[in-house]
Amino acid sequence: MIEWSEEDLMIRDAVRGWIDAEVRPSLDALESGELPPYDLLRSLYKTFGMDEMARSSFHARLAREREGGPADAEGSGDDRPGGGNAAMSMLPIIELCKVAPGLVSAMGVGLGLAAGTIMKRGTPEQKERWALPLLTMEKVGAWAITEPNSGSDAFGGMQATARRDGDEYVINGGKTFITNGPYADTIVFYCKLDDGAAPRDREILTFVLDRGMPGLEQSKPLRKMGLHSSPTGELFLDDVRAGADRLLASGSQGGRESARQNFVTERAGVAAMALGVIEECLKLSVEYAKTRELWGQRIGDFQLIQLKLAKMEVARLNVQNLVFRHIEMQRAGRAPTLAEASAMKLYAAQAASEVAQEAVQLFGGNGYMSEYRVEQLARDAKSFQIYAGTDEIQVTHIARDLLSR
């Protein structure tokens, strides 16, 4: 794949029109936290029939599973917005990230991580009960793995526990930096089985929890540097009782493998998010370079400004190629390895942050003002280098794969 097809471009233009009409006028309210993103995302889904596509795909997949047929190929994209249509899954991400990247974080965690985990590890009953309302955006989902004292050591440093008590589990612990945490209706929660083993060696369990369960507290949105349109919060669990019906199957390698599969999904998706930011920063910078004048000429005539624009274009082409490669893999029914997804994320995240910072510099004093928008995009892009694993963690995963060959 070397370019978007005519059908892809029609989808892109339709999504752009919806964003211009619905998202841009609401940007100030999203940035201030006054407007949670979920009604806008539901409107996107209904406008383009993505909720019905998700529902249809879900029922077809579940019917195959109940008949004993094969599950969908890994990486087919059926759990993503747009179902198996790779362009329909990527283009809304790219276009939304030009205006409000936080909307994509809020959407992606509910769909790709929370619903995705349930679809991979749940029973048919669990999928119908919890995954379907997430896939259609009827409910808001959160994926809770990060803790205050664990950071990048998500598994080893995990302190949240589940203790068996008869036919139930009693869960205690806290999570932080949880996307959608303040508003989540459904929470996929990772913790360790309290069985007397050494803390770092304990089995990882994954539960599905609901808002309002006794002992479960969801914080108000946290204040943060960027991604203001994506509410982030903390979770506190004090003797939350969960039946076995809320426990997802661990699989052959336990909850760790479930989380790793989600890291692949999340990290590969960052490339599309980064492309949106890069394209918008480049567009705004070119427009500014054409109209801003200094010493009697437009700044675009200065070679230093031209160098900045040229580097932005190189970054755009490179990240776009990563996105095209990922789409081709989806179409072929293949998912990237963890190392491949880490490489995609590492390069794309750094490129987006660098381009956004250069855009601020190109705008000068105006770039530091929120009305020129590159200020917001620079703050938002920085998050790409931190969430879904820091740049440093991506380097570790890439190098380990290379050294193991």
mmCIF file of C-alpha atoms in Angstrom:
data_model
loop_
_atom_site.group_PDB
_atom_site.id
_atom_site.type_symbol
_atom_site.label_atom_id
_atom_site.label_comp_id
_atom_site.label_asym_id
_atom_site.label_seq_id
_atom_site.Cartn_x
_atom_site.Cartn_y
_atom_site.Cartn_z
ATOM 1 C CA MET A 1 0.000 0.000 0.000
ATOM 2 C CA ILE A 2 1.531 3.303 -1.088
ATOM 3 C CA GLU A 3 -1.449 5.656 -0.879
ATOM 4 C CA TRP A 4 -5.069 5.905 0.202
ATOM 5 C CA SER A 5 -7.649 4.553 -2.251
ATOM 6 C CA GLU A 6 -10.496 6.678 -3.591
ATOM 7 C CA GLU A 7 -12.848 4.918 -1.177
ATOM 8 C CA ASP A 8 -10.464 5.651 1.685
ATOM 9 C CA LEU A 9 -10.384 9.328 0.741
ATOM 10 C CA MET A 10 -14.175 9.465 0.682
ATOM 11 C CA ILE A 11 -14.245 8.050 4.205
ATOM 12 C CA ARG A 12 -11.561 10.513 5.286
ATOM 13 C CA ASP A 13 -13.441 13.509 3.891
ATOM 14 C CA ALA A 14 -16.686 12.427 5.516
ATOM 15 C CA VAL A 15 -14.966 12.037 8.880
ATOM 16 C CA ARG A 16 -13.311 15.438 8.443
ATOM 17 C CA GLY A 17 -16.696 17.016 7.789
ATOM 18 C CA TRP A 18 -18.117 15.496 10.954
ATOM 19 C CA ILE A 19 -15.111 16.655 12.991
ATOM 20 C CA ASP A 20 -15.410 20.203 11.637
ATOM 21 C CA ALA A 21 -19.081 20.285 12.581
ATOM 22 C CA GLU A 22 -18.995 18.471 15.921
ATOM 23 C CA VAL A 23 -15.523 18.454 17.468
ATOM 24 C CA ARG A 24 -13.857 21.744 16.578
ATOM 25 C CA PRO A 25 -16.687 23.862 18.043
ATOM 26 C CA SER A 26 -16.437 21.818 21.266
ATOM 27 C CA LEU A 27 -12.658 21.932 21.575
ATOM 28 C CA ASP A 28 -12.525 24.558 24.340
ATOM 29 C CA ALA A 29 -15.052 22.608 26.426
ATOM 30 C CA LEU A 30 -13.107 19.393 25.868
ATOM 31 C CA GLU A 31 -9.804 21.051 26.802
ATOM 32 C CA SER A 32 -11.234 22.562 29.994
ATOM 33 C CA GLY A 33 -12.745 19.251 31.107
ATOM 34 C CA GLU A 34 -16.220 20.757 31.062
ATOM 35 C CA LEU A 35 -17.309 18.303 28.347
ATOM 36 C CA PRO A 36 -16.510 14.588 28.729
ATOM 37 C CA PRO A 37 -15.781 13.040 25.310
ATOM 38 C CA TYR A 38 -18.212 10.151 25.347
ATOM 39 C CA ASP A 39 -21.333 11.684 23.775
ATOM 40 C CA LEU A 40 -19.198 12.990 20.899
ATOM 41 C CA LEU A 41 -17.726 9.530 20.360
ATOM 42 C CA ARG A 42 -21.189 7.963 20.425
ATOM 43 C CA SER A 43 -22.277 10.517 17.824
ATOM 44 C CA LEU A 44 -19.336 9.507 15.623
ATOM 45 C CA TYR A 45 -20.325 5.884 15.918
ATOM 46 C CA LYS A 46 -23.964 6.493 15.087
ATOM 47 C CA THR A 47 -23.238 8.926 12.253
ATOM 48 C CA PHE A 48 -21.079 6.422 10.386
ATOM 49 C CA GLY A 49 -22.929 3.289 11.449
ATOM 50 C CA MET A 50 -19.919 2.040 13.370
ATOM 51 C CA ASP A 51 -22.105 0.906 16.264
ATOM 52 C CA GLU A 52 -24.167 -1.320 13.967
ATOM 53 C CA MET A 53 -21.036 -2.630 12.233
ATOM 54 C CA ALA A 54 -19.598 -3.527 15.627
ATOM 55 C CA ARG A 55 -22.829 -5.214 16.699
ATOM 56 C CA SER A 56 -23.097 -7.215 13.480
ATOM 57 C CA SER A 57 -19.450 -8.270 13.615
ATOM 58 C CA PHE A 58 -19.823 -9.259 17.269
ATOM 59 C CA HIS A 59 -22.836 -11.499 16.704
ATOM 60 C CA ALA A 60 -21.251 -13.154 13.658
ATOM 61 C CA ARG A 61 -18.068 -13.873 15.585
ATOM 62 C CA LEU A 62 -19.931 -15.197 18.607
ATOM 63 C CA ALA A 63 -22.059 -17.466 16.419
ATOM 64 C CA ARG A 64 -18.923 -18.971 14.880
ATOM 65 C CA GLU A 65 -17.393 -19.558 18.294
ATOM 66 C CA ARG A 66 -20.520 -21.223 19.649
ATOM 67 C CA GLU A 67 -20.603 -23.517 16.638
ATOM 68 C CA GLY A 68 -17.028 -24.501 17.332
ATOM 69 C CA GLY A 69 -15.604 -22.631 14.355
ATOM 70 C CA PRO A 70 -12.236 -20.855 14.347
ATOM 71 C CA ALA A 71 -11.900 -17.475 15.976
ATOM 72 C CA ASP A 72 -11.064 -14.517 13.781
ATOM 73 C CA ALA A 73 -7.439 -14.253 12.717
ATOM 74 C CA GLU A 74 -5.196 -12.329 15.023
ATOM 75 C CA GLY A 75 -4.923 -8.756 13.834
ATOM 76 C CA SER A 76 -8.060 -8.922 11.654
ATOM 77 C CA GLY A 77 -9.334 -5.791 13.308
ATOM 78 C CA ASP A 78 -12.890 -7.039 13.952
ATOM 79 C CA ASP A 79 -12.846 -5.560 17.455
ATOM 80 C CA ARG A 80 -11.788 -2.131 16.226
ATOM 81 C CA PRO A 81 -13.995 0.715 15.003
ATOM 82 C CA GLY A 82 -14.986 -0.129 11.474
ATOM 83 C CA GLY A 83 -14.797 -3.889 12.032
ATOM 84 C CA GLY A 84 -12.510 -5.586 9.529
ATOM 85 C CA ASN A 85 -12.231 -2.468 7.332
ATOM 86 C CA ALA A 86 -8.664 -1.402 8.036
ATOM 87 C CA ALA A 87 -9.046 2.092 6.588
ATOM 88 C CA MET A 88 -12.262 2.685 8.508
ATOM 89 C CA SER A 89 -10.429 1.770 11.694
ATOM 90 C CA MET A 90 -7.407 4.009 11.043
ATOM 91 C CA LEU A 91 -8.809 7.091 9.322
ATOM 92 C CA PRO A 92 -11.022 8.268 12.205
ATOM 93 C CA ILE A 93 -8.005 7.924 14.508
ATOM 94 C CA ILE A 94 -5.802 10.017 12.237
ATOM 95 C CA GLU A 95 -8.419 12.707 11.663
ATOM 96 C CA LEU A 96 -9.459 12.968 15.316
ATOM 97 C CA CYS A 97 -5.829 13.320 16.382
ATOM 98 C CA LYS A 98 -5.496 16.417 14.227
ATOM 99 C CA VAL A 99 -7.899 18.172 16.574
ATOM 100 C CA ALA A 100 -8.213 16.291 19.870
ATOM 101 C CA PRO A 101 -5.919 13.272 20.349
ATOM 102 C CA GLY A 102 -7.498 12.633 23.734
ATOM 103 C CA LEU A 103 -10.697 11.518 22.020
ATOM 104 C CA VAL A 104 -8.762 8.661 20.454
ATOM 105 C CA SER A 105 -7.242 7.668 23.805
ATOM 106 C CA ALA A 106 -10.684 7.589 25.408
ATOM 107 C CA MET A 107 -12.117 5.574 22.513
ATOM 108 C CA GLY A 108 -9.144 3.264 22.077
ATOM 109 C CA VAL A 109 -8.939 2.179 25.713
ATOM 110 C CA GLY A 110 -12.621 1.303 25.857
ATOM 111 C CA LEU A 111 -12.565 -0.584 22.558
ATOM 112 C CA GLY A 112 -9.097 -1.948 21.974
ATOM 113 C CA LEU A 113 -8.063 -2.636 25.563
ATOM 114 C CA ALA A 114 -11.139 -3.164 27.739
ATOM 115 C CA ALA A 115 -13.405 -4.763 25.122
ATOM 116 C CA GLY A 116 -10.423 -6.359 23.378
ATOM 117 C CA THR A 117 -9.345 -8.158 26.542
ATOM 118 C CA ILE A 118 -12.838 -9.495 27.158
ATOM 119 C CA MET A 119 -13.148 -10.628 23.544
ATOM 120 C CA LYS A 120 -9.841 -12.490 23.730
ATOM 121 C CA ARG A 121 -10.239 -14.006 27.209
ATOM 122 C CA GLY A 122 -13.936 -14.054 27.996
ATOM 123 C CA THR A 123 -16.602 -16.720 27.737
ATOM 124 C CA PRO A 124 -19.486 -16.115 25.315
ATOM 125 C CA GLU A 125 -21.609 -15.040 28.281
ATOM 126 C CA GLN A 126 -18.959 -12.572 29.475
ATOM 127 C CA LYS A 127 -18.608 -11.167 25.975
ATOM 128 C CA GLU A 128 -22.331 -10.559 25.640
ATOM 129 C CA ARG A 129 -22.608 -9.100 29.124
ATOM 130 C CA TRP A 130 -19.636 -6.727 29.027
ATOM 131 C CA ALA A 131 -17.883 -6.549 25.644
ATOM 132 C CA LEU A 132 -20.808 -5.790 23.339
ATOM 133 C CA PRO A 133 -21.905 -2.590 25.156
ATOM 134 C CA LEU A 134 -18.286 -1.405 25.006
ATOM 135 C CA LEU A 135 -17.856 -2.189 21.316
ATOM 136 C CA THR A 136 -20.971 -0.192 20.422
ATOM 137 C CA MET A 137 -19.943 2.719 22.717
ATOM 138 C CA GLU A 138 -23.113 2.254 24.787
ATOM 139 C CA LYS A 139 -20.863 1.991 27.836
ATOM 140 C CA VAL A 140 -17.458 3.413 28.751
ATOM 141 C CA GLY A 141 -14.594 1.017 29.418
ATOM 142 C CA ALA A 142 -11.326 1.268 31.357
ATOM 143 C CA TRP A 143 -8.277 -0.988 31.452
ATOM 144 C CA ALA A 144 -6.595 -0.915 34.849
ATOM 145 C CA ILE A 145 -3.042 -2.183 35.162
ATOM 146 C CA THR A 146 -0.830 0.787 36.212
ATOM 147 C CA GLU A 147 -0.214 1.403 39.922
ATOM 148 C CA PRO A 148 1.446 4.314 41.763
ATOM 149 C CA ASN A 149 4.511 2.270 42.754
ATOM 150 C CA SER A 150 4.893 0.035 39.700
ATOM 151 C CA GLY A 151 5.242 2.332 36.689
ATOM 152 C CA SER A 152 7.040 0.514 33.890
ATOM 153 C CA ASP A 153 7.423 -2.566 36.141
ATOM 154 C CA ALA A 154 3.714 -3.224 35.701
ATOM 155 C CA PHE A 155 3.737 -6.922 36.608
ATOM 156 C CA GLY A 156 6.618 -7.217 39.038
ATOM 157 C CA GLY A 157 5.641 -4.178 41.071
ATOM 158 C CA MET A 158 1.917 -4.866 41.079
ATOM 159 C CA GLN A 159 0.472 -4.741 44.599
ATOM 160 C CA ALA A 160 -3.276 -5.094 43.994
ATOM 161 C CA THR A 161 -4.425 -8.512 45.186
ATOM 162 C CA ALA A 162 -7.337 -10.906 44.971
ATOM 163 C CA ARG A 163 -7.893 -13.357 47.821
ATOM 164 C CA ARG A 164 -10.134 -16.394 47.459
ATOM 165 C CA ASP A 165 -13.059 -16.461 49.866
ATOM 166 C CA GLY A 166 -15.362 -19.394 49.167
ATOM 167 C CA ASP A 167 -16.839 -19.003 45.695
ATOM 168 C CA GLU A 168 -15.745 -15.367 45.470
ATOM 169 C CA TYR A 169 -12.613 -13.250 45.383
ATOM 170 C CA VAL A 170 -11.938 -10.263 47.627
ATOM 171 C CA ILE A 171 -9.979 -7.592 45.746
ATOM 172 C CA ASN A 172 -7.904 -4.808 47.306
ATOM 173 C CA GLY A 173 -5.551 -2.225 45.851
ATOM 174 C CA GLY A 174 -5.320 0.935 43.804
ATOM 175 C CA LYS A 175 -4.625 1.929 40.213
ATOM 176 C CA THR A 176 -3.546 5.268 38.769
ATOM 177 C CA PHE A 177 -3.307 7.008 35.371
ATOM 178 C CA ILE A 178 -6.385 5.060 34.281
ATOM 179 C CA THR A 179 -7.873 6.408 31.056
ATOM 180 C CA ASN A 180 -11.676 6.728 31.396
ATOM 181 C CA GLY A 181 -11.295 5.837 35.079
ATOM 182 C CA PRO A 182 -13.590 8.597 36.392
ATOM 183 C CA TYR A 183 -16.466 7.702 34.046
ATOM 184 C CA ALA A 184 -15.975 3.995 33.299
ATOM 185 C CA ASP A 185 -19.011 1.724 33.487
ATOM 186 C CA THR A 186 -16.908 -1.401 32.942
ATOM 187 C CA ILE A 187 -13.361 -1.905 34.253
ATOM 188 C CA VAL A 188 -10.929 -4.656 33.263
ATOM 189 C CA PHE A 189 -8.822 -4.940 36.400
ATOM 190 C CA TYR A 190 -5.463 -6.720 36.771
ATOM 191 C CA CYS A 191 -4.231 -7.954 40.135
ATOM 192 C CA LYS A 192 -2.221 -10.750 41.742
ATOM 193 C CA LEU A 193 -3.601 -13.859 43.394
ATOM 194 C CA ASP A 194 -2.857 -13.689 47.120
ATOM 195 C CA ASP A 195 -1.803 -17.308 47.579
ATOM 196 C CA GLY A 196 1.269 -16.999 49.799
ATOM 197 C CA ALA A 197 3.793 -17.151 46.978
ATOM 198 C CA ALA A 198 6.548 -14.538 46.643
ATOM 199 C CA PRO A 199 4.866 -11.293 45.471
ATOM 200 C CA ARG A 200 6.731 -11.100 42.164
ATOM 201 C CA ASP A 201 5.913 -14.719 41.302
ATOM 202 C CA ARG A 202 2.182 -14.624 41.934
ATOM 203 C CA GLU A 203 -0.328 -15.430 39.214
ATOM 204 C CA ILE A 204 -1.888 -12.439 37.446
ATOM 205 C CA LEU A 205 -5.696 -12.478 37.456
ATOM 206 C CA THR A 206 -8.004 -10.328 35.334
ATOM 207 C CA PHE A 207 -11.481 -9.347 36.527
ATOM 208 C CA VAL A 208 -14.329 -7.393 34.980
ATOM 209 C CA LEU A 209 -15.791 -4.905 37.440
ATOM 210 C CA ASP A 210 -18.793 -2.581 37.208
ATOM 211 C CA ARG A 211 -19.262 0.985 38.361
ATOM 212 C CA GLY A 212 -21.015 1.150 41.733
ATOM 213 C CA MET A 213 -19.769 -2.161 43.141
ATOM 214 C CA PRO A 214 -19.427 -1.901 46.955
ATOM 215 C CA GLY A 215 -15.863 -0.920 47.863
ATOM 216 C CA LEU A 216 -14.982 0.451 44.390
ATOM 217 C CA GLU A 217 -14.189 4.173 44.259
ATOM 218 C CA GLN A 218 -13.465 6.095 41.059
ATOM 219 C CA SER A 219 -11.685 9.436 41.458
ATOM 220 C CA LYS A 220 -12.443 12.714 39.753
ATOM 221 C CA PRO A 221 -10.360 13.447 36.614
ATOM 222 C CA LEU A 222 -6.718 14.196 37.334
ATOM 223 C CA ARG A 223 -5.105 17.389 36.064
ATOM 224 C CA LYS A 224 -2.386 16.708 33.525
ATOM 225 C CA MET A 225 -0.118 18.322 30.950
ATOM 226 C CA GLY A 226 -2.016 17.268 27.840
ATOM 227 C CA LEU A 227 -4.715 14.998 26.422
ATOM 228 C CA HIS A 228 -7.313 17.026 28.314
ATOM 229 C CA SER A 229 -10.093 15.544 26.202
ATOM 230 C CA SER A 230 -9.245 12.125 27.668
ATOM 231 C CA PRO A 231 -10.301 11.886 31.344
ATOM 232 C CA THR A 232 -7.708 10.114 33.492
ATOM 233 C CA GLY A 233 -8.279 9.011 37.080
ATOM 234 C CA GLU A 234 -7.505 6.703 39.961
ATOM 235 C CA LEU A 235 -9.269 3.584 41.221
ATOM 236 C CA PHE A 236 -9.439 2.467 44.847
ATOM 237 C CA LEU A 237 -10.648 -1.011 45.825
ATOM 238 C CA ASP A 238 -11.419 -1.901 49.432
ATOM 239 C CA ASP A 239 -12.662 -5.475 49.880
ATOM 240 C CA VAL A 240 -14.481 -5.537 46.543
ATOM 241 C CA ARG A 241 -16.174 -8.924 46.211
ATOM 242 C CA ALA A 242 -16.177 -10.497 42.747
ATOM 243 C CA GLY A 243 -17.681 -13.818 41.772
ATOM 244 C CA ALA A 244 -15.980 -16.315 39.488
ATOM 245 C CA ASP A 245 -18.245 -15.094 36.676
ATOM 246 C CA ARG A 246 -16.165 -11.894 36.636
ATOM 247 C CA LEU A 247 -12.828 -13.689 36.235
ATOM 248 C CA LEU A 248 -11.468 -13.850 32.685
ATOM 249 C CA ALA A 249 -9.615 -16.942 31.516
ATOM 250 C CA SER A 250 -5.878 -16.585 31.993
ATOM 251 C CA GLY A 251 -4.772 -18.580 28.967
ATOM 252 C CA SER A 252 -1.632 -20.653 28.752
ATOM 253 C CA GLN A 253 0.652 -17.904 30.061
ATOM 254 C CA GLY A 254 -1.720 -16.168 32.426
ATOM 255 C CA GLY A 255 -2.803 -12.558 32.662
ATOM 256 C CA ARG A 256 0.657 -11.377 31.656
ATOM 257 C CA GLU A 257 0.122 -12.670 28.129
ATOM 258 C CA SER A 258 -3.291 -11.003 27.970
ATOM 259 C CA ALA A 259 -1.712 -7.671 28.830
ATOM 260 C CA ARG A 260 1.131 -8.125 26.348
ATOM 261 C CA GLN A 261 -1.341 -8.708 23.524
ATOM 262 C CA ASN A 262 -2.995 -5.433 24.442
ATOM 263 C CA PHE A 263 0.346 -3.637 24.492
ATOM 264 C CA VAL A 264 0.788 -4.685 20.847
ATOM 265 C CA THR A 265 -2.623 -3.267 19.911
ATOM 266 C CA GLU A 266 -2.068 -0.044 21.817
ATOM 267 C CA ARG A 267 1.479 0.602 20.624
ATOM 268 C CA ALA A 268 0.725 -0.051 16.963
ATOM 269 C CA GLY A 269 -2.198 2.353 17.187
ATOM 270 C CA VAL A 270 0.079 5.160 18.377
ATOM 271 C CA ALA A 271 1.513 5.398 14.847
ATOM 272 C CA ALA A 272 -1.891 6.459 13.500
ATOM 273 C CA MET A 273 -2.307 8.926 16.348
ATOM 274 C CA ALA A 274 1.135 10.374 15.682
ATOM 275 C CA LEU A 275 0.370 10.718 11.978
ATOM 276 C CA GLY A 276 -2.666 12.858 12.758
ATOM 277 C CA VAL A 277 -0.637 15.209 14.936
ATOM 278 C CA ILE A 278 2.195 15.428 12.400
ATOM 279 C CA GLU A 279 -0.138 16.148 9.479
ATOM 280 C CA GLU A 280 -1.954 18.895 11.381
ATOM 281 C CA CYS A 281 1.249 20.526 12.646
ATOM 282 C CA LEU A 282 2.684 20.491 9.126
ATOM 283 C CA LYS A 283 -0.493 21.958 7.645
ATOM 284 C CA LEU A 284 -0.626 24.747 10.242
ATOM 285 C CA SER A 285 3.089 25.460 9.852
ATOM 286 C CA VAL A 286 2.928 25.709 6.049
ATOM 287 C CA GLU A 287 -0.048 28.066 6.256
ATOM 288 C CA TYR A 288 1.754 30.221 8.818
ATOM 289 C CA ALA A 289 5.006 30.251 6.808
ATOM 290 C CA LYS A 290 3.072 31.537 3.796
ATOM 291 C CA THR A 291 1.303 34.366 5.623
ATOM 292 C CA ARG A 292 3.658 35.505 8.401
ATOM 293 C CA GLU A 293 6.038 38.249 7.242
ATOM 294 C CA LEU A 294 9.314 39.496 8.725
ATOM 295 C CA TRP A 295 11.740 42.019 7.225
ATOM 296 C CA GLY A 296 9.426 42.507 4.297
ATOM 297 C CA GLN A 297 9.118 38.882 3.216
ATOM 298 C CA ARG A 298 7.213 35.774 4.232
ATOM 299 C CA ILE A 299 9.083 33.578 6.683
ATOM 300 C CA GLY A 300 8.683 30.601 4.355
ATOM 301 C CA ASP A 301 11.352 32.181 2.142
ATOM 302 C CA PHE A 302 13.964 31.778 4.875
ATOM 303 C CA GLN A 303 16.038 28.617 4.539
ATOM 304 C CA LEU A 304 15.895 27.828 8.256
ATOM 305 C CA ILE A 305 12.087 27.738 8.112
ATOM 306 C CA GLN A 306 12.257 25.627 4.960
ATOM 307 C CA LEU A 307 14.492 23.141 6.778
ATOM 308 C CA LYS A 308 11.917 22.801 9.556
ATOM 309 C CA LEU A 309 9.123 22.191 7.046
ATOM 310 C CA ALA A 310 11.209 19.677 5.111
ATOM 311 C CA LYS A 311 11.969 17.666 8.248
ATOM 312 C CA MET A 312 8.271 17.669 9.148
ATOM 313 C CA GLU A 313 7.441 16.276 5.704
ATOM 314 C CA VAL A 314 10.057 13.539 6.039
ATOM 315 C CA ALA A 315 8.540 12.553 9.399
ATOM 316 C CA ARG A 316 5.059 12.565 7.867
ATOM 317 C CA LEU A 317 6.104 10.231 5.050
ATOM 318 C CA ASN A 318 7.888 7.830 7.390
ATOM 319 C CA VAL A 319 5.046 7.573 9.890
ATOM 320 C CA GLN A 320 2.484 7.292 7.097
ATOM 321 C CA ASN A 321 4.441 4.327 5.743
ATOM 322 C CA LEU A 322 4.313 2.674 9.168
ATOM 323 C CA VAL A 323 0.537 3.148 9.193
ATOM 324 C CA PHE A 324 0.196 1.748 5.667
ATOM 325 C CA ARG A 325 2.275 -1.284 6.661
ATOM 326 C CA HIS A 326 0.054 -1.863 9.674
ATOM 327 C CA ILE A 327 -3.073 -1.671 7.514
ATOM 328 C CA GLU A 328 -1.623 -4.233 5.114
ATOM 329 C CA MET A 329 -0.862 -6.530 8.045
ATOM 330 C CA GLN A 330 -4.444 -6.212 9.268
ATOM 331 C CA ARG A 331 -5.769 -7.026 5.826
ATOM 332 C CA ALA A 332 -3.533 -10.096 5.740
ATOM 333 C CA GLY A 333 -4.869 -11.214 9.123
ATOM 334 C CA ARG A 334 -1.522 -10.710 10.858
ATOM 335 C CA ALA A 335 -0.672 -8.737 13.972
ATOM 336 C CA PRO A 336 2.751 -7.193 14.581
ATOM 337 C CA THR A 337 5.006 -8.775 17.157
ATOM 338 C CA LEU A 338 5.592 -6.944 20.419
ATOM 339 C CA ALA A 339 8.999 -5.805 19.139
ATOM 340 C CA GLU A 340 7.521 -4.565 15.849
ATOM 341 C CA ALA A 341 4.767 -2.674 17.650
ATOM 342 C CA SER A 342 7.352 -1.204 20.021
ATOM 343 C CA ALA A 343 9.468 -0.038 17.085
ATOM 344 C CA MET A 344 6.443 1.589 15.477
ATOM 345 C CA LYS A 345 5.537 3.371 18.668
ATOM 346 C CA LEU A 346 9.068 4.484 19.486
ATOM 347 C CA TYR A 347 9.672 6.130 16.122
ATOM 348 C CA ALA A 348 6.181 7.569 15.659
ATOM 349 C CA ALA A 349 5.960 8.993 19.175
ATOM 350 C CA GLN A 350 9.350 10.684 18.938
ATOM 351 C CA ALA A 351 8.557 12.021 15.466
ATOM 352 C CA ALA A 352 5.223 13.496 16.546
ATOM 353 C CA SER A 353 6.717 15.159 19.609
ATOM 354 C CA GLU A 354 9.632 16.594 17.619
ATOM 355 C CA VAL A 355 7.388 17.896 14.831
ATOM 356 C CA ALA A 356 4.991 19.506 17.310
ATOM 357 C CA GLN A 357 7.845 21.191 19.173
ATOM 358 C CA GLU A 358 9.290 22.464 15.900
ATOM 359 C CA ALA A 359 5.864 23.824 14.979
ATOM 360 C CA VAL A 360 5.756 25.782 18.246
ATOM 361 C CA GLN A 361 9.238 27.126 17.489
ATOM 362 C CA LEU A 362 8.262 28.072 13.950
ATOM 363 C CA PHE A 363 5.268 30.044 15.258
ATOM 364 C CA GLY A 364 7.505 31.828 17.775
ATOM 365 C CA GLY A 365 5.577 33.679 20.477
ATOM 366 C CA ASN A 366 2.303 32.828 18.785
ATOM 367 C CA GLY A 367 3.159 29.142 19.097
ATOM 368 C CA TYR A 368 3.097 29.497 22.869
ATOM 369 C CA MET A 369 -0.467 30.825 22.757
ATOM 370 C CA SER A 370 -3.336 28.354 22.870
ATOM 371 C CA GLU A 371 -5.319 30.080 20.104
ATOM 372 C CA TYR A 372 -2.766 28.931 17.517
ATOM 373 C CA ARG A 373 -3.357 25.269 18.436
ATOM 374 C CA VAL A 374 0.216 23.996 17.964
ATOM 375 C CA GLU A 375 0.627 24.609 21.701
ATOM 376 C CA GLN A 376 -2.086 22.057 22.464
ATOM 377 C CA LEU A 377 -0.758 19.560 19.926
ATOM 378 C CA ALA A 378 2.738 19.790 21.432
ATOM 379 C CA ARG A 379 1.372 19.013 24.895
ATOM 380 C CA ASP A 380 -0.722 16.159 23.581
ATOM 381 C CA ALA A 381 2.095 14.651 21.491
ATOM 382 C CA LYS A 382 4.394 14.388 24.496
ATOM 383 C CA SER A 383 2.055 11.826 26.017
ATOM 384 C CA PHE A 384 2.809 9.433 23.133
ATOM 385 C CA GLN A 385 6.317 8.981 24.555
ATOM 386 C CA ILE A 386 4.992 7.982 27.974
ATOM 387 C CA TYR A 387 1.766 5.992 27.879
ATOM 388 C CA ALA A 388 1.544 2.449 26.498
ATOM 389 C CA GLY A 389 5.140 2.126 27.678
ATOM 390 C CA THR A 390 7.786 4.830 27.770
ATOM 391 C CA ASP A 391 10.355 5.286 25.008
ATOM 392 C CA GLU A 392 12.846 3.504 27.249
ATOM 393 C CA ILE A 393 10.608 0.436 27.569
ATOM 394 C CA GLN A 394 10.171 0.297 23.779
ATOM 395 C CA VAL A 395 13.956 0.252 23.391
ATOM 396 C CA THR A 396 14.172 -2.664 25.833
ATOM 397 C CA HIS A 397 11.571 -4.734 23.978
ATOM 398 C CA ILE A 398 13.148 -4.058 20.584
ATOM 399 C CA ALA A 399 16.674 -4.885 21.778
ATOM 400 C CA ARG A 400 15.615 -8.062 23.584
ATOM 401 C CA ASP A 401 14.018 -9.331 20.394
ATOM 402 C CA LEU A 402 17.124 -8.560 18.344
ATOM 403 C CA LEU A 403 19.455 -10.189 20.860
ATOM 404 C CA SER A 404 17.331 -13.332 21.107
ATOM 405 C CA ARG A 405 17.662 -14.173 17.408
#
